[in-house]
Amino acid sequence: MSAKDMTEELMKAQVLVEALPYIQKFNRKIIVVKYGGSAMVDEELKRKVIQDVVLLKLVGFSQSSFTAVVRKSANGLKSQA
């Protein structure tokens, strides 16, 4: 593993260490993810939202513990889950 890879891994670990109190506090709570507007038309924002939802699942939140609310976007799509 290169020094750059090690630095990136250490940064990821630090983020998780900092997030742990919040993960513990909000575990088993209902989490609403508001997803709409520019996030629905910007591919990079879409990817980041999906990554964040996947992270919630990976750290132990069950699928039923978070709800996505999708609002009408600039391109006219709308949905609610």
mmCIF file of C-alpha atoms in Angstrom:
data_model
loop_
_atom_site.group_PDB
_atom_site.id
_atom_site.type_symbol
_atom_site.label_atom_id
_atom_site.label_comp_id
_atom_site.label_asym_id
_atom_site.label_seq_id
_atom_site.Cartn_x
_atom_site.Cartn_y
_atom_site.Cartn_z
ATOM 1 C CA MET A 1 0.000 0.000 0.000
ATOM 2 C CA SER A 2 1.432 3.364 -1.001
ATOM 3 C CA ALA A 3 1.751 6.310 1.362
ATOM 4 C CA LYS A 4 -1.044 8.086 -0.544
ATOM 5 C CA ASP A 5 -3.379 5.095 -0.161
ATOM 6 C CA MET A 6 -2.552 4.856 3.537
ATOM 7 C CA THR A 7 -3.294 8.562 4.021
ATOM 8 C CA GLU A 8 -6.659 8.195 2.271
ATOM 9 C CA GLU A 9 -7.563 5.184 4.428
ATOM 10 C CA LEU A 10 -6.581 7.042 7.611
ATOM 11 C CA MET A 11 -8.754 10.002 6.568
ATOM 12 C CA LYS A 12 -11.732 7.678 6.008
ATOM 13 C CA ALA A 13 -11.174 6.076 9.399
ATOM 14 C CA GLN A 14 -11.025 9.504 11.071
ATOM 15 C CA VAL A 15 -14.347 10.503 9.487
ATOM 16 C CA LEU A 16 -15.959 7.315 10.815
ATOM 17 C CA VAL A 17 -14.503 7.880 14.298
ATOM 18 C CA GLU A 18 -15.935 11.411 14.310
ATOM 19 C CA ALA A 19 -19.304 10.173 13.024
ATOM 20 C CA LEU A 20 -19.637 7.308 15.523
ATOM 21 C CA PRO A 21 -21.412 9.310 18.266
ATOM 22 C CA TYR A 22 -24.011 10.495 15.731
ATOM 23 C CA ILE A 23 -24.411 7.016 14.275
ATOM 24 C CA GLN A 24 -25.061 5.687 17.775
ATOM 25 C CA LYS A 25 -27.414 8.554 18.677
ATOM 26 C CA PHE A 26 -29.583 8.255 15.577
ATOM 27 C CA ASN A 27 -29.538 4.487 15.136
ATOM 28 C CA ARG A 28 -33.089 3.089 15.219
ATOM 29 C CA LYS A 29 -34.523 6.527 14.434
ATOM 30 C CA ILE A 30 -36.465 7.447 11.336
ATOM 31 C CA ILE A 31 -34.214 9.311 8.932
ATOM 32 C CA VAL A 32 -35.749 11.337 6.117
ATOM 33 C CA VAL A 33 -33.606 11.908 3.056
ATOM 34 C CA LYS A 34 -35.002 14.811 1.040
ATOM 35 C CA TYR A 35 -33.984 14.270 -2.536
ATOM 36 C CA GLY A 36 -35.090 16.658 -5.217
ATOM 37 C CA GLY A 37 -34.384 19.719 -7.285
ATOM 38 C CA SER A 38 -30.848 20.047 -8.604
ATOM 39 C CA ALA A 39 -29.779 16.784 -6.962
ATOM 40 C CA MET A 40 -32.054 14.920 -9.366
ATOM 41 C CA VAL A 41 -30.552 16.425 -12.499
ATOM 42 C CA ASP A 42 -26.888 16.610 -11.451
ATOM 43 C CA GLU A 43 -25.250 13.211 -11.947
ATOM 44 C CA GLU A 44 -22.496 13.891 -9.387
ATOM 45 C CA LEU A 45 -25.040 14.865 -6.719
ATOM 46 C CA LYS A 46 -27.098 11.754 -7.513
ATOM 47 C CA ARG A 47 -24.009 9.605 -6.974
ATOM 48 C CA LYS A 48 -23.202 11.312 -3.668
ATOM 49 C CA VAL A 49 -26.759 10.897 -2.335
ATOM 50 C CA ILE A 50 -26.708 7.197 -3.230
ATOM 51 C CA GLN A 51 -23.299 6.792 -1.554
ATOM 52 C CA ASP A 52 -24.618 8.445 1.616
ATOM 53 C CA VAL A 53 -27.687 6.187 1.732
ATOM 54 C CA VAL A 54 -25.494 3.127 1.180
ATOM 55 C CA LEU A 55 -23.227 4.299 4.014
ATOM 56 C CA LEU A 56 -26.245 4.522 6.319
ATOM 57 C CA LYS A 57 -27.027 0.896 5.498
ATOM 58 C CA LEU A 58 -23.412 -0.203 5.967
ATOM 59 C CA VAL A 59 -23.084 1.371 9.413
ATOM 60 C CA GLY A 60 -26.145 -0.473 10.629
ATOM 61 C CA PHE A 61 -29.254 1.493 9.802
ATOM 62 C CA SER A 62 -31.916 -0.841 8.486
ATOM 63 C CA GLN A 63 -33.584 -0.060 5.200
ATOM 64 C CA SER A 64 -36.835 0.520 6.992
ATOM 65 C CA SER A 65 -35.256 3.117 9.282
ATOM 66 C CA PHE A 66 -34.792 5.713 6.576
ATOM 67 C CA THR A 67 -37.280 7.177 4.171
ATOM 68 C CA ALA A 68 -36.523 8.981 0.936
ATOM 69 C CA VAL A 69 -38.783 11.822 -0.047
ATOM 70 C CA VAL A 70 -38.405 12.855 -3.662
ATOM 71 C CA ARG A 71 -39.748 16.250 -4.677
ATOM 72 C CA LYS A 72 -40.633 17.606 -8.096
ATOM 73 C CA SER A 73 -37.455 18.410 -9.979
ATOM 74 C CA ALA A 74 -36.614 20.789 -12.768
ATOM 75 C CA ASN A 75 -37.313 18.078 -15.328
ATOM 76 C CA GLY A 76 -40.800 17.397 -13.973
ATOM 77 C CA LEU A 77 -40.230 14.019 -12.299
ATOM 78 C CA LYS A 78 -41.741 13.445 -8.935
ATOM 79 C CA SER A 79 -42.141 10.520 -6.652
ATOM 80 C CA GLN A 80 -42.440 9.737 -2.994
ATOM 81 C CA ALA A 81 -41.144 6.587 -1.308
#
